[in-house]
Each structure stands twice: as C-alpha cells, then as structure tokens.
Coordinates of N, CA, C and O in Angstrom, one line a residue:
X10 N -7.7 10.2 31.4 CA -7.1 11.0 30.4 C -8.1 11.4 29.3 O -8.0 12.4 28.7
X11 N -8.9 10.5 29.0 CA -10.0 10.6 28.0 C -10.8 11.9 28.3 O -11.1 12.7 27.6
X12 N -11.2 11.9 29.6 CA -12.1 13.1 30.1 C -11.3 14.3 29.8 O -11.9 15.4 29.6
X13 N -10.0 14.5 30.2 CA -9.2 15.6 30.0 C -9.2 16.1 28.5 O -9.3 17.3 28.3
X14 N -9.1 15.2 27.7 CA -9.1 15.6 26.2 C -10.5 16.1 25.8 O -10.6 17.1 25.0
X15 N -11.5 15.4 26.2 CA -12.9 15.9 26.0 C -13.2 17.2 26.5 O -14.0 17.9 25.9
X16 N -12.8 17.5 27.7 CA -13.0 18.8 28.4 C -12.1 19.8 28.1 O -12.4 21.1 28.4
X17 N -11.0 19.5 27.4 CA -10.1 20.6 27.0 C -10.7 21.6 26.1 O -11.5 21.3 25.3
X18 N -10.2 22.8 26.1 CA -10.5 23.9 25.3 C -9.9 23.8 23.9 O -8.7 23.2 23.9
X19 N -10.4 24.3 22.9 CA -9.8 24.2 21.5 C -8.4 24.9 21.5 O -7.5 24.4 20.9
X20 N -8.3 26.0 22.2 CA -7.0 26.6 22.1 C -5.9 25.9 22.8 O -4.7 26.0 22.5
X21 N -6.4 25.2 23.9 CA -5.3 24.4 24.7 C -4.8 23.3 23.7 O -3.5 23.0 23.8
X22 N -5.7 22.5 23.1 CA -5.2 21.5 22.1 C -4.3 22.1 21.0 O -3.4 21.5 20.6
X23 N -4.7 23.2 20.5 CA -4.0 23.8 19.4 C -2.6 24.2 19.9 O -1.6 23.9 19.2
X24 N -2.5 24.8 21.1 CA -1.2 25.2 21.6 C -0.3 24.0 21.8 O 0.9 24.1 21.5
X25 N -0.9 22.9 22.4 CA -0.1 21.7 22.6 C 0.4 21.1 21.3 O 1.6 20.6 21.2
X26 N -0.4 21.0 20.4 CA -0.1 20.4 19.1 C 0.8 21.3 18.1 O 1.7 20.7 17.5
X27 N 0.5 22.5 18.1 CA 1.2 23.4 17.2 C 2.0 24.4 17.8 O 3.0 24.8 17.2
X28 N 1.8 24.9 19.0 CA 2.5 25.9 19.6 C 3.9 25.4 20.0 O 4.9 26.1 19.7
X29 N 4.0 24.2 20.5 CA 5.4 23.7 21.0 C 6.2 23.5 19.8 O 7.5 24.0 19.7
X30 N 5.8 22.9 18.7 CA 6.6 22.7 17.5 C 7.0 24.0 16.9 O 8.2 24.2 16.4
X31 N 6.1 24.9 16.8 CA 6.5 26.2 16.2 C 7.4 27.0 17.0 O 8.4 27.6 16.5
X32 N 7.3 27.0 18.3 CA 8.4 27.6 19.1 C 9.7 26.9 18.9 O 10.8 27.6 18.9
X33 N 9.7 25.6 18.9 CA 10.9 24.9 18.6 C 11.5 25.3 17.3 O 12.8 25.5 17.3
X34 N 10.8 25.4 16.2 CA 11.3 25.8 15.0 C 11.8 27.2 15.0 O 12.9 27.6 14.5
X35 N 11.2 28.1 15.7 CA 11.6 29.6 15.8 C 13.0 29.5 16.5 O 13.9 30.2 16.1
X36 N 13.1 28.8 17.6 CA 14.3 28.8 18.3 C 15.5 28.1 17.4 O 16.5 28.7 17.5
X37 N 15.2 27.1 16.7 CA 16.1 26.5 15.8 C 16.6 27.5 14.7 O 17.8 27.7 14.6
X38 N 15.7 28.2 14.2 CA 16.0 29.2 13.1 C 16.7 30.3 13.6 O 17.8 30.8 12.9
X39 N 16.4 30.9 14.8 CA 17.1 32.1 15.3 C 18.5 31.5 15.7 O 19.6 32.3 15.4
X40 N 18.6 30.4 16.3 CA 20.0 29.9 16.6 C 20.9 29.7 15.3 O 22.0 30.0 15.3
X41 N 20.3 29.2 14.2 CA 21.0 29.0 13.0 C 21.4 30.3 12.4 O 22.6 30.5 12.0
X42 N 20.5 31.2 12.4 CA 20.8 32.6 11.7 C 21.8 33.3 12.5 O 22.7 34.0 12.1
X43 N 21.8 33.2 13.9 CA 22.6 34.0 14.7 C 24.1 33.4 14.6 O 24.9 34.1 14.9
X44 N 24.2 32.2 14.2 CA 25.6 31.6 14.0 C 26.1 31.6 12.6 O 27.1 30.9 12.3
X45 N 25.5 32.3 11.7 CA 26.0 32.4 10.4 C 27.4 33.1 10.4 O 27.5 34.2 11.0
X46 N 28.3 32.4 9.8 CA 29.6 33.0 9.7 C 29.7 34.1 8.7 O 28.7 34.4 8.0
X47 N 30.8 34.7 8.6 CA 31.0 35.9 7.6 C 30.7 35.6 6.2 O 30.4 36.4 5.4
X48 N 30.7 34.3 5.8 CA 30.4 33.9 4.5 C 29.0 33.6 4.2 O 28.7 33.2 3.0
X49 N 28.2 33.6 5.2 CA 26.8 33.4 5.0 C 26.4 31.9 5.1 O 25.3 31.5 4.9
X50 N 27.2 31.0 5.5 CA 27.0 29.6 5.7 C 26.7 29.3 7.1 O 27.4 29.6 8.0
X51 N 25.5 28.7 7.4 CA 25.3 28.3 8.9 C 26.1 27.0 9.3 O 26.5 26.3 8.4
X52 N 26.4 26.9 10.5 CA 27.1 25.8 11.0 C 26.2 24.6 11.1 O 25.2 24.6 11.8
X53 N 26.5 23.5 10.4 CA 25.6 22.3 10.4 C 25.5 21.6 11.8 O 24.6 21.1 12.1
X54 N 26.6 21.8 12.6 CA 26.6 21.2 13.9 C 25.5 21.7 14.8 O 24.9 21.1 15.6
X55 N 25.2 23.1 14.6 CA 24.2 23.7 15.4 C 22.8 23.0 15.1 O 22.1 22.7 16.0
X56 N 22.5 22.9 13.8 CA 21.2 22.3 13.4 C 21.2 20.9 13.9 O 20.2 20.5 14.4
X57 N 22.3 20.1 13.7 CA 22.3 18.8 14.2 C 22.1 18.5 15.6 O 21.5 17.7 16.2
X58 N 22.6 19.6 16.5 CA 22.5 19.5 17.9 C 21.0 19.7 18.3 O 20.6 19.1 19.4
X59 N 20.2 20.4 17.7 CA 18.8 20.6 17.9 C 18.0 19.5 17.5 O 16.9 19.3 17.9
X60 N 18.4 18.7 16.5 CA 17.7 17.6 15.9 C 17.4 16.5 16.9 O 16.5 15.7 16.8
X61 N 18.2 16.3 18.0 CA 18.0 15.4 19.0 C 16.7 15.6 19.8 O 16.2 14.7 20.4
X62 N 16.2 16.8 19.7 CA 14.9 17.2 20.4 C 13.7 16.7 19.5 O 12.5 16.6 19.9
X63 N 13.9 16.5 18.2 CA 12.9 16.3 17.2 C 12.0 15.0 17.6 O 10.7 15.1 17.5
X64 N 12.6 13.9 18.0 CA 11.7 12.7 18.2 C 10.8 12.9 19.4 O 9.8 12.5 19.4
X65 N 11.3 13.8 20.4 CA 10.5 14.1 21.6 C 9.3 14.9 21.1 O 8.2 14.7 21.6
X66 N 9.5 15.8 20.3 CA 8.4 16.7 19.8 C 7.5 15.9 18.9 O 6.2 16.1 19.1
X67 N 8.0 15.0 18.1 CA 7.1 14.1 17.3 C 6.3 13.3 18.1 O 5.1 13.1 17.8
X68 N 6.9 12.7 19.2 CA 6.1 11.8 20.1 C 5.0 12.6 20.8 O 3.9 12.2 21.0
X69 N 5.4 13.8 21.2 CA 4.3 14.7 21.9 C 3.1 15.0 20.9 O 2.0 14.9 21.3
X70 N 3.5 15.3 19.7 CA 2.5 15.6 18.7 C 1.6 14.4 18.5 O 0.3 14.5 18.5
X71 N 2.2 13.2 18.3 CA 1.4 11.9 18.0 C 0.6 11.7 19.3 O -0.5 11.2 19.1
X72 N 1.1 11.9 20.5 CA 0.4 11.4 21.7 C -0.9 12.3 21.7 O -2.0 11.8 22.1
X73 N -0.7 13.7 21.5 CA -1.9 14.5 21.6 C -2.9 14.2 20.4 O -4.1 14.1 20.7
X74 N -2.3 14.1 19.2 CA -3.3 13.9 18.1 C -4.0 12.6 18.2 O -5.2 12.5 18.1
X75 N -3.3 11.4 18.5 CA -3.9 10.2 18.6 C -4.7 10.0 19.9 O -5.8 9.4 20.0
X76 N -4.3 10.7 21.0 CA -5.1 10.7 22.2 C -6.4 11.4 22.1 O -7.4 10.9 22.6
X77 N -6.5 12.4 21.3 CA -7.6 13.2 21.0 C -8.6 12.2 20.2 O -9.8 12.2 20.5
X78 N -8.0 11.5 19.2 CA -8.8 10.6 18.4 C -9.5 9.6 19.3 O -10.6 9.2 19.2
X79 N -8.7 8.9 20.1 CA -9.1 8.0 21.1 C -10.2 8.4 22.0 O -11.2 7.8 22.2
X80 N -9.9 9.6 22.6 CA -10.9 10.2 23.5 C -12.2 10.4 23.0 O -13.3 10.2 23.5
X81 N -12.3 11.0 21.7 CA -13.5 11.2 21.0 C -14.2 10.0 20.7 O -15.4 9.8 21.0
X82 N -13.5 9.1 20.0 CA -14.1 7.8 19.6 C -14.6 6.8 20.7 O -15.7 6.3 20.6
X83 N -13.9 6.8 21.7 CA -14.1 5.8 22.8 C -14.9 6.6 23.9 O -15.9 6.1 24.4
X84 N -14.5 7.8 24.2 CA -15.2 8.5 25.3 C -16.6 8.9 25.0 O -17.4 9.1 26.0
X85 N -16.9 9.1 23.8 CA -18.3 9.4 23.4 C -19.2 8.2 23.2 O -20.4 8.4 22.9
X86 N -18.7 7.1 23.3 CA -19.5 5.9 22.9 C -20.6 5.7 23.9 O -21.8 5.2 23.5
X87 N -20.5 6.2 25.1 CA -21.7 6.0 26.1 C -22.8 7.1 25.7 O -23.8 6.8 26.2
X88 N -22.6 7.9 24.9 CA -23.6 8.9 24.4 C -24.2 8.5 23.1 O -25.2 9.1 22.5
X89 N -23.6 7.5 22.5 CA -24.2 6.8 21.2 C -25.5 6.2 21.6 O -25.7 5.5 22.6
X90 N -26.6 6.4 20.7 CA -28.0 5.7 21.0 C -27.8 4.2 21.0 O -27.0 3.7 20.3
X91 N -28.7 3.7 21.8 CA -28.6 2.2 21.9 C -28.9 1.4 20.6 O -28.4 0.4 20.4
X92 N -29.7 2.0 19.8 CA -30.1 1.3 18.5 C -29.0 1.4 17.4 O -29.1 0.9 16.3
X93 N -27.9 2.2 17.6 CA -26.8 2.3 16.7 C -25.6 1.5 17.1 O -25.2 1.6 18.2
X94 N -25.1 0.7 16.2 CA -24.1 -0.3 16.4 C -22.8 0.4 15.8 O -22.9 0.6 14.5
X95 N -21.7 0.6 16.5 CA -20.5 1.2 15.9 C -19.5 0.1 16.1 O -19.4 -0.7 17.1
X96 N -18.6 0.0 15.1 CA -17.5 -1.1 15.1 C -16.3 -0.6 15.9 O -15.3 -0.2 15.3
X97 N -16.4 -0.7 17.1 CA -15.3 -0.1 18.1 C -14.2 -1.1 18.0 O -13.0 -0.5 18.0
X98 N -14.3 -2.3 17.9 CA -13.1 -3.2 17.9 C -12.3 -3.1 16.6 O -11.1 -2.9 16.6
X99 N -13.0 -2.8 15.5 CA -12.3 -2.5 14.2 C -11.6 -1.2 14.3 O -10.4 -1.0 13.9
X100 N -12.2 -0.1 15.0 CA -11.5 1.1 15.3 C -10.2 0.9 16.1 O -9.2 1.5 15.8
X101 N -10.4 0.1 17.1 CA -9.2 -0.1 17.9 C -8.0 -0.8 17.3 O -6.9 -0.4 17.4
X102 N -8.3 -1.7 16.4 CA -7.3 -2.4 15.6 C -6.6 -1.3 14.7 O -5.4 -1.2 14.7
X103 N -7.4 -0.6 14.0 CA -6.9 0.4 13.0 C -6.3 1.6 13.6 O -5.4 2.3 13.1
X104 N -6.6 1.8 14.9 CA -6.0 2.9 15.7 C -4.5 2.6 16.1 O -3.7 3.4 16.0
X105 N -4.4 1.3 16.5 CA -3.0 1.0 17.0 C -2.0 0.6 15.9 O -0.8 0.7 16.1
X106 N -2.4 0.2 14.8 CA -1.5 -0.1 13.6 C -0.6 1.0 13.3 O 0.6 0.8 13.2
X107 N -1.1 2.3 13.0 CA -0.1 3.3 12.7 C 0.9 3.6 13.8 O 2.0 4.0 13.6
X108 N 0.4 3.6 15.1 CA 1.2 3.8 16.2 C 2.4 2.8 16.3 O 3.6 3.2 16.5
X109 N 2.1 1.5 16.1 CA 3.1 0.6 16.2 C 4.0 0.7 14.9 O 5.3 0.6 15.1
X110 N 3.5 1.0 13.7 CA 4.3 1.2 12.5 C 5.3 2.4 12.8 O 6.4 2.3 12.4
X111 N 4.7 3.5 13.3 CA 5.6 4.7 13.5 C 6.7 4.4 14.5 O 7.8 4.9 14.3
X112 N 6.5 3.6 15.6 CA 7.4 3.4 16.6 C 8.5 2.5 15.9 O 9.7 2.6 16.1
X113 N 8.1 1.4 15.1 CA 9.1 0.6 14.5 C 9.9 1.3 13.5 O 11.1 1.2 13.3
X114 N 9.2 2.2 12.7 CA 9.9 3.0 11.7 C 11.0 4.0 12.4 O 12.0 4.1 11.9
X115 N 10.6 4.6 13.6 CA 11.5 5.5 14.1 C 12.7 4.7 14.7 O 13.9 5.3 14.7
X116 N 12.5 3.4 15.3 CA 13.6 2.7 15.8 C 14.5 2.3 14.5 O 15.7 2.4 14.6
X117 N 13.8 1.9 13.4 CA 14.6 1.6 12.2 C 15.4 2.8 11.7 O 16.6 2.6 11.3
X118 N 14.9 3.9 11.7 CA 15.7 5.1 11.2 C 16.9 5.4 12.3 O 17.9 5.8 11.8
X119 N 16.7 5.3 13.5 CA 17.7 5.5 14.5 C 18.8 4.5 14.3 O 20.0 4.9 14.4
X120 N 18.5 3.3 14.1 CA 19.5 2.3 13.8 C 20.3 2.7 12.6 O 21.6 2.7 12.5
X121 N 19.5 3.0 11.6 CA 20.1 3.4 10.2 C 21.1 4.6 10.5 O 22.1 4.6 9.9
X122 N 20.7 5.6 11.2 CA 21.4 6.8 11.4 C 22.7 6.6 12.3 O 23.7 7.2 12.2
X123 N 22.6 5.6 13.1 CA 23.7 5.3 14.0 C 24.9 4.5 13.5 O 25.9 4.4 14.1
X124 N 24.6 3.8 12.3 CA 25.6 3.0 11.7 C 26.3 3.9 10.7 O 25.7 4.7 9.9
X125 N 27.6 3.6 10.5 CA 28.4 4.3 9.4 C 27.9 4.0 8.0 O 27.3 2.8 7.8
X126 N 28.0 4.9 7.1 CA 27.6 4.6 5.7 C 28.4 3.4 5.2 O 29.5 3.2 5.4
X127 N 27.6 2.5 4.3 CA 28.2 1.3 3.8 C 28.1 0.2 4.7 O 28.7 -0.8 4.3
X128 N 27.8 0.3 5.9 CA 27.7 -0.8 6.8 C 26.6 -1.8 6.4 O 25.7 -1.5 5.6
X129 N 26.7 -3.1 7.0 CA 25.7 -4.1 6.7 C 24.3 -3.6 7.1 O 23.3 -3.9 6.3
X130 N 24.2 -3.0 8.2 CA 22.9 -2.5 8.7 C 22.2 -1.5 7.7 O 21.0 -1.5 7.4
X131 N 23.0 -0.7 7.0 CA 22.5 0.3 6.1 C 22.0 -0.5 4.9 O 21.0 -0.2 4.3
X132 N 22.9 -1.5 4.5 CA 22.5 -2.3 3.3 C 21.2 -3.1 3.4 O 20.3 -3.1 2.6
X133 N 21.0 -3.6 4.6 CA 19.8 -4.4 5.0 C 18.6 -3.4 5.0 O 17.6 -3.7 4.4
X134 N 18.8 -2.3 5.6 CA 17.7 -1.3 5.8 C 17.3 -0.7 4.4 O 16.2 -0.7 4.1
X135 N 18.3 -0.4 3.6 CA 17.9 0.3 2.2 C 17.3 -0.9 1.3 O 16.5 -0.6 0.4
X136 N 17.8 -2.1 1.3 CA 17.3 -3.1 0.4 C 15.8 -3.4 0.8 O 15.0 -3.7 -0.1
X137 N 15.5 -3.3 2.1 CA 14.1 -3.7 2.5 C 13.2 -2.5 2.4 O 12.0 -2.4 2.7
X138 N 13.7 -1.3 2.1 CA 13.1 0.0 2.3 C 11.7 0.0 1.3 O 10.7 0.2 1.9
X139 N 11.9 -0.2 0.1 CA 10.8 -0.2 -0.8 C 9.9 -1.3 -0.7 O 8.7 -1.2 -0.8
X140 N 10.4 -2.5 -0.5 CA 9.6 -3.7 -0.5 C 8.8 -3.9 0.7 O 7.7 -4.6 0.7
X141 N 9.2 -3.3 1.9 CA 8.4 -3.4 3.1 C 7.7 -2.1 3.6 O 6.6 -2.0 3.9
X142 N 8.6 -1.1 3.6 CA 8.1 0.2 4.2 C 7.0 0.9 3.3 O 6.0 1.3 4.0
X143 N 7.1 0.9 2.1 CA 6.1 1.6 1.2 C 4.7 0.9 1.4 O 3.7 1.6 1.7
X144 N 4.5 -0.4 1.3 CA 3.3 -1.0 1.6 C 2.7 -0.8 3.0 O 1.5 -0.5 3.2
X145 N 3.7 -0.9 4.0 CA 3.2 -0.7 5.5 C 2.9 0.8 5.6 O 1.9 1.1 6.4
X146 N 3.5 1.7 4.9 CA 3.2 3.1 5.1 C 2.0 3.4 4.4 O 1.1 4.2 5.1
X147 N 1.6 2.9 3.3 CA 0.3 3.1 2.7 C -0.8 2.4 3.5 O -1.9 3.1 3.7
X148 N -0.5 1.3 4.0 CA -1.6 0.7 5.0 C -1.8 1.5 6.2 O -2.9 1.8 6.7
X149 N -0.7 2.1 6.7 CA -0.8 2.9 8.0 C -1.6 4.2 7.6 O -2.4 4.6 8.4
X150 N -1.5 4.8 6.5 CA -2.2 5.9 6.1 C -3.7 5.6 5.9 O -4.5 6.3 6.4
X151 N -4.0 4.4 5.4 CA -5.4 4.0 5.3 C -6.0 3.8 6.7 O -7.1 4.3 7.0
X152 N -5.2 3.3 7.7 CA -5.7 3.1 9.1 C -6.0 4.5 9.7 O -6.9 4.7 10.5
X153 N -5.1 5.5 9.3 CA -5.3 6.8 9.9 C -6.6 7.5 9.4 O -7.3 8.1 10.0
X154 N -6.8 7.3 8.1 CA -8.1 7.8 7.5 C -9.2 7.1 8.1 O -10.3 7.7 8.3
X155 N -9.2 5.8 8.2 CA -10.3 5.1 8.9 C -10.6 5.6 10.3 O -11.7 5.8 10.7
X156 N -9.5 5.9 11.0 CA -9.6 6.4 12.4 C -10.4 7.8 12.4 O -11.2 8.0 13.2
X157 N -10.0 8.7 11.4 CA -10.6 9.9 11.3 C -12.1 9.8 10.9 O -13.0 10.5 11.4
X158 N -12.3 8.8 10.0 CA -13.7 8.5 9.6 C -14.6 8.0 10.8 O -15.7 8.6 11.0
X159 N -13.9 7.2 11.6 CA -14.7 6.7 12.8 C -14.9 7.9 13.8 O -16.0 7.9 14.4
X160 N -14.0 8.7 14.0 CA -14.2 9.8 14.9 C -15.2 10.7 14.5 O -16.1 11.1 15.2
X161 N -15.1 11.0 13.2 CA -16.2 12.0 12.6 C -17.6 11.3 12.7 O -18.6 12.0 13.1
X162 N -17.7 10.0 12.5 CA -19.0 9.3 12.5 C -19.5 9.3 13.9 O -20.7 9.5 14.2
X163 N -18.6 9.1 14.9 CA -19.0 9.1 16.3 C -19.5 10.4 16.7 O -20.6 10.5 17.4
X164 N -18.8 11.5 16.4 CA -19.2 12.9 16.6 C -20.7 13.2 16.2 O -21.6 13.6 16.9
X165 N -20.9 12.8 14.8 CA -22.1 13.1 14.3 C -23.3 12.2 14.9 O -24.5 12.7 15.0
X166 N -22.9 11.1 15.1 CA -23.9 10.1 15.6 C -24.4 10.6 17.1 O -25.6 10.6 17.3
X167 N -23.5 11.0 17.8 CA -23.9 11.6 19.2 C -24.7 12.9 19.0 O -25.6 13.2 19.7
X168 N -24.2 13.7 18.0 CA -24.9 15.0 17.9 C -26.4 14.8 17.3 O -27.2 15.4 17.9
X169 N -26.5 13.9 16.3 CA -27.9 13.7 15.8 C -28.7 12.6 16.5 O -29.9 12.5 16.3
X170 N -28.1 11.8 17.3 CA -28.7 10.7 18.0 C -29.4 9.7 17.0 O -30.6 9.3 17.3
X171 N -28.8 9.4 16.0 CA -29.4 8.4 15.0 C -28.2 7.9 14.2 O -27.1 8.4 14.2
X172 N -28.5 6.8 13.4 CA -27.5 6.2 12.5 C -27.2 7.4 11.4 O -28.2 7.9 10.9
X173 N -25.9 7.5 11.1 CA -25.6 8.5 10.1 C -25.0 7.8 8.8 O -24.4 6.9 8.9
X174 N -25.1 8.6 7.7 CA -24.2 8.2 6.5 C -23.2 9.1 6.3 O -23.1 10.1 7.0
X175 N -22.3 8.9 5.3 CA -21.1 9.7 5.2 C -21.5 11.2 4.9 O -20.8 12.0 5.3
X176 N -22.5 11.4 4.0 CA -22.8 12.8 3.7 C -23.2 13.5 5.0 O -23.2 14.8 5.0
X177 N -23.6 12.8 6.1 CA -24.1 13.6 7.3 C -22.8 14.0 8.0 O -22.8 15.1 8.6
X178 N -21.7 13.3 8.0 CA -20.5 13.7 8.7 C -19.3 14.0 7.8 O -18.2 14.1 8.4
X179 N -19.5 14.3 6.6 CA -18.4 14.6 5.7 C -17.6 15.9 6.1 O -16.4 16.0 6.1
X180 N -18.4 16.9 6.6 CA -17.8 18.1 7.1 C -16.9 17.8 8.3 O -15.7 18.4 8.3
X181 N -17.4 17.0 9.2 CA -16.5 16.7 10.4 C -15.3 16.0 10.0 O -14.2 16.1 10.5
X182 N -15.4 15.0 9.0 CA -14.3 14.2 8.5 C -13.2 15.2 8.0 O -12.0 15.1 8.3
X183 N -13.6 16.1 7.2 CA -12.5 17.1 6.6 C -12.1 18.1 7.7 O -10.9 18.4 7.6
X184 N -12.9 18.4 8.6 CA -12.4 19.3 9.7 C -11.3 18.4 10.6 O -10.4 19.1 11.0
X185 N -11.5 17.3 10.7 CA -10.5 16.4 11.5 C -9.3 16.2 10.6 O -8.2 16.2 11.2
X186 N -9.5 16.0 9.2 CA -8.3 16.0 8.4 C -7.5 17.1 8.5 O -6.2 17.1 8.5
X187 N -8.1 18.3 8.4 CA -7.4 19.6 8.5 C -7.5 20.1 9.9 O -8.1 21.1 10.3
X188 N -6.9 19.3 10.9 CA -7.1 19.5 12.3 C -6.7 20.9 12.8 O -7.5 21.3 13.7
X189 N -5.7 21.6 12.3 CA -5.4 22.9 12.8 C -6.6 23.9 12.7 O -6.8 24.7 13.6
X190 N -7.4 23.8 11.7 CA -8.6 24.6 11.6 C -9.8 23.9 12.3 O -10.6 24.6 13.0
X191 N -10.0 22.7 12.0 CA -11.2 22.0 12.5 C -11.2 22.0 14.0 O -12.4 21.9 14.5
X192 N -10.1 21.9 14.7 CA -10.2 21.8 16.2 C -11.0 22.9 16.8 O -11.6 22.9 17.7
X193 N -10.9 24.1 16.1 CA -11.5 25.4 16.6 C -13.0 25.3 16.5 O -13.8 25.9 17.2
X194 N -13.5 24.3 15.6 CA -15.0 24.2 15.4 C -15.5 23.0 16.1 O -16.5 23.0 16.8
X195 N -14.7 21.9 16.1 CA -15.2 20.6 16.6 C -15.1 20.5 18.2 O -16.0 20.1 18.8
X196 N -14.0 21.0 18.7 CA -13.8 20.9 20.2 C -15.0 21.6 21.0 O -15.4 21.0 22.0
X197 N -15.3 22.8 20.6 CA -16.5 23.4 21.4 C -17.7 22.6 21.3 O -18.4 22.5 22.3
X198 N -18.0 21.9 20.1 CA -19.2 21.0 20.0 C -19.0 19.8 21.0 O -19.9 19.4 21.7
X199 N -17.7 19.2 21.0 CA -17.4 18.2 22.0 C -17.6 18.6 23.5 O -18.2 17.9 24.2
X200 N -17.1 19.8 23.7 CA -17.4 20.4 25.1 C -18.9 20.4 25.5 O -19.3 20.0 26.6
X201 N -19.7 20.8 24.7 CA -21.1 20.9 24.8 C -21.7 19.6 24.9 O -22.6 19.3 25.8
X202 N -21.3 18.5 24.1 CA -21.8 17.2 24.3 C -21.4 16.6 25.6 O -22.2 15.8 26.2
X203 N -20.3 16.9 26.1 CA -19.9 16.4 27.5 C -20.7 16.9 28.6 O -21.0 16.3 29.6
X204 N -21.0 18.2 28.5 CA -21.8 19.0 29.5 C -23.2 18.4 29.7 O -23.8 18.5 30.8
X205 N -23.8 17.9 28.6 CA -25.1 17.4 28.6 C -25.3 16.1 29.4 O -24.4 15.2 29.3

C-alpha cells in the first residue's frame, strides 16, 4: 500500500481526499434544497438521513491522509543517506496516538448520540468532556504537527541527501499543513524520488 501512495499522481490523491467529500456535500445540499417546503424550511429528517454516511467519509479521508503520511515517512526511509539518523520510532508513536484518539472519540460521540437526553451516559460524557477530551485533543494536535514535521523532514532529507534543519524544509512543512494546495507540488517530487 505504501508503494501505491508513493506512486499515485497528485490529482488522484486530491480527488480521493476532497472530491468524494465535495460530491457528498453537493448531493446533500441539492437534496435539502429540493425538499424545501412552501414555507422555505428544509426537512431535518432529510439532512439527518444523510449524516449516517459522514463517519464513512471521515474514515476514508483519515485513511488517505494518514496513509499518505505513513507512506512518505516510512516508504522513503530506504532513500535516506546512511549518515543521517531519523527518529522513526518516535514518529510511529506520534502517528498512532491521533488515530487511536479519533477512534475513541468517534465511539464516545456515537454512544452519546444514541442515548436519550438526560441519561446517565450523557451526564458521564459531558462531565468528563472538558477534563479529559480537551487535553487529549491538544496532545493529538501536537502529534499531528509532529507527524507533518517528520514527513517534511524526510522529504527534504531524501531530496538533499544530507542532514537538514527546519529552515531547509519549512516550505514542505507548510505545504503538508495546507495539503489541498501542497499535494500538487509535493507529490510530483515524491514520484520523481521513487523513480530514481
């Protein structure tokens, strides 16, 4: 799977990550607008019926986004020069923390949504909301930023074939951060790295 991500064209990754969610949103909006009654109010049941597809689209987005991170960071390690040491184990730990957090969070939200208002499950969930979720969320964000940092560093190390500093790969870091734009520039570079 790593090889497929590395060999994928920039437009293929863009369509998988953004094309499917945009088409889903267009279908949702057309359906809602087409069912507006004479008073101008959309039917809430229509919107809620489409929301059952949202977790699948979110999981698809996460799988492609994190799969690309993994493929670049791990798949390009064999092209890193022998004299450069990269902290791959640290990357792997920080890579999996947000994934586990997001899965646990989605399960928690589904339990919360499936229980009636005022139930014990809702009270337990809301009481622990700020004390547990906010620190975990902030740490998960840190892990994602570290993952982007490591991917950018790996890219530039392979490109320059030497040890790099942040100023060497700051551009790549921000292109990864703003992935919808950066993928058009970074993926062709990755394709060329793989061909060599």
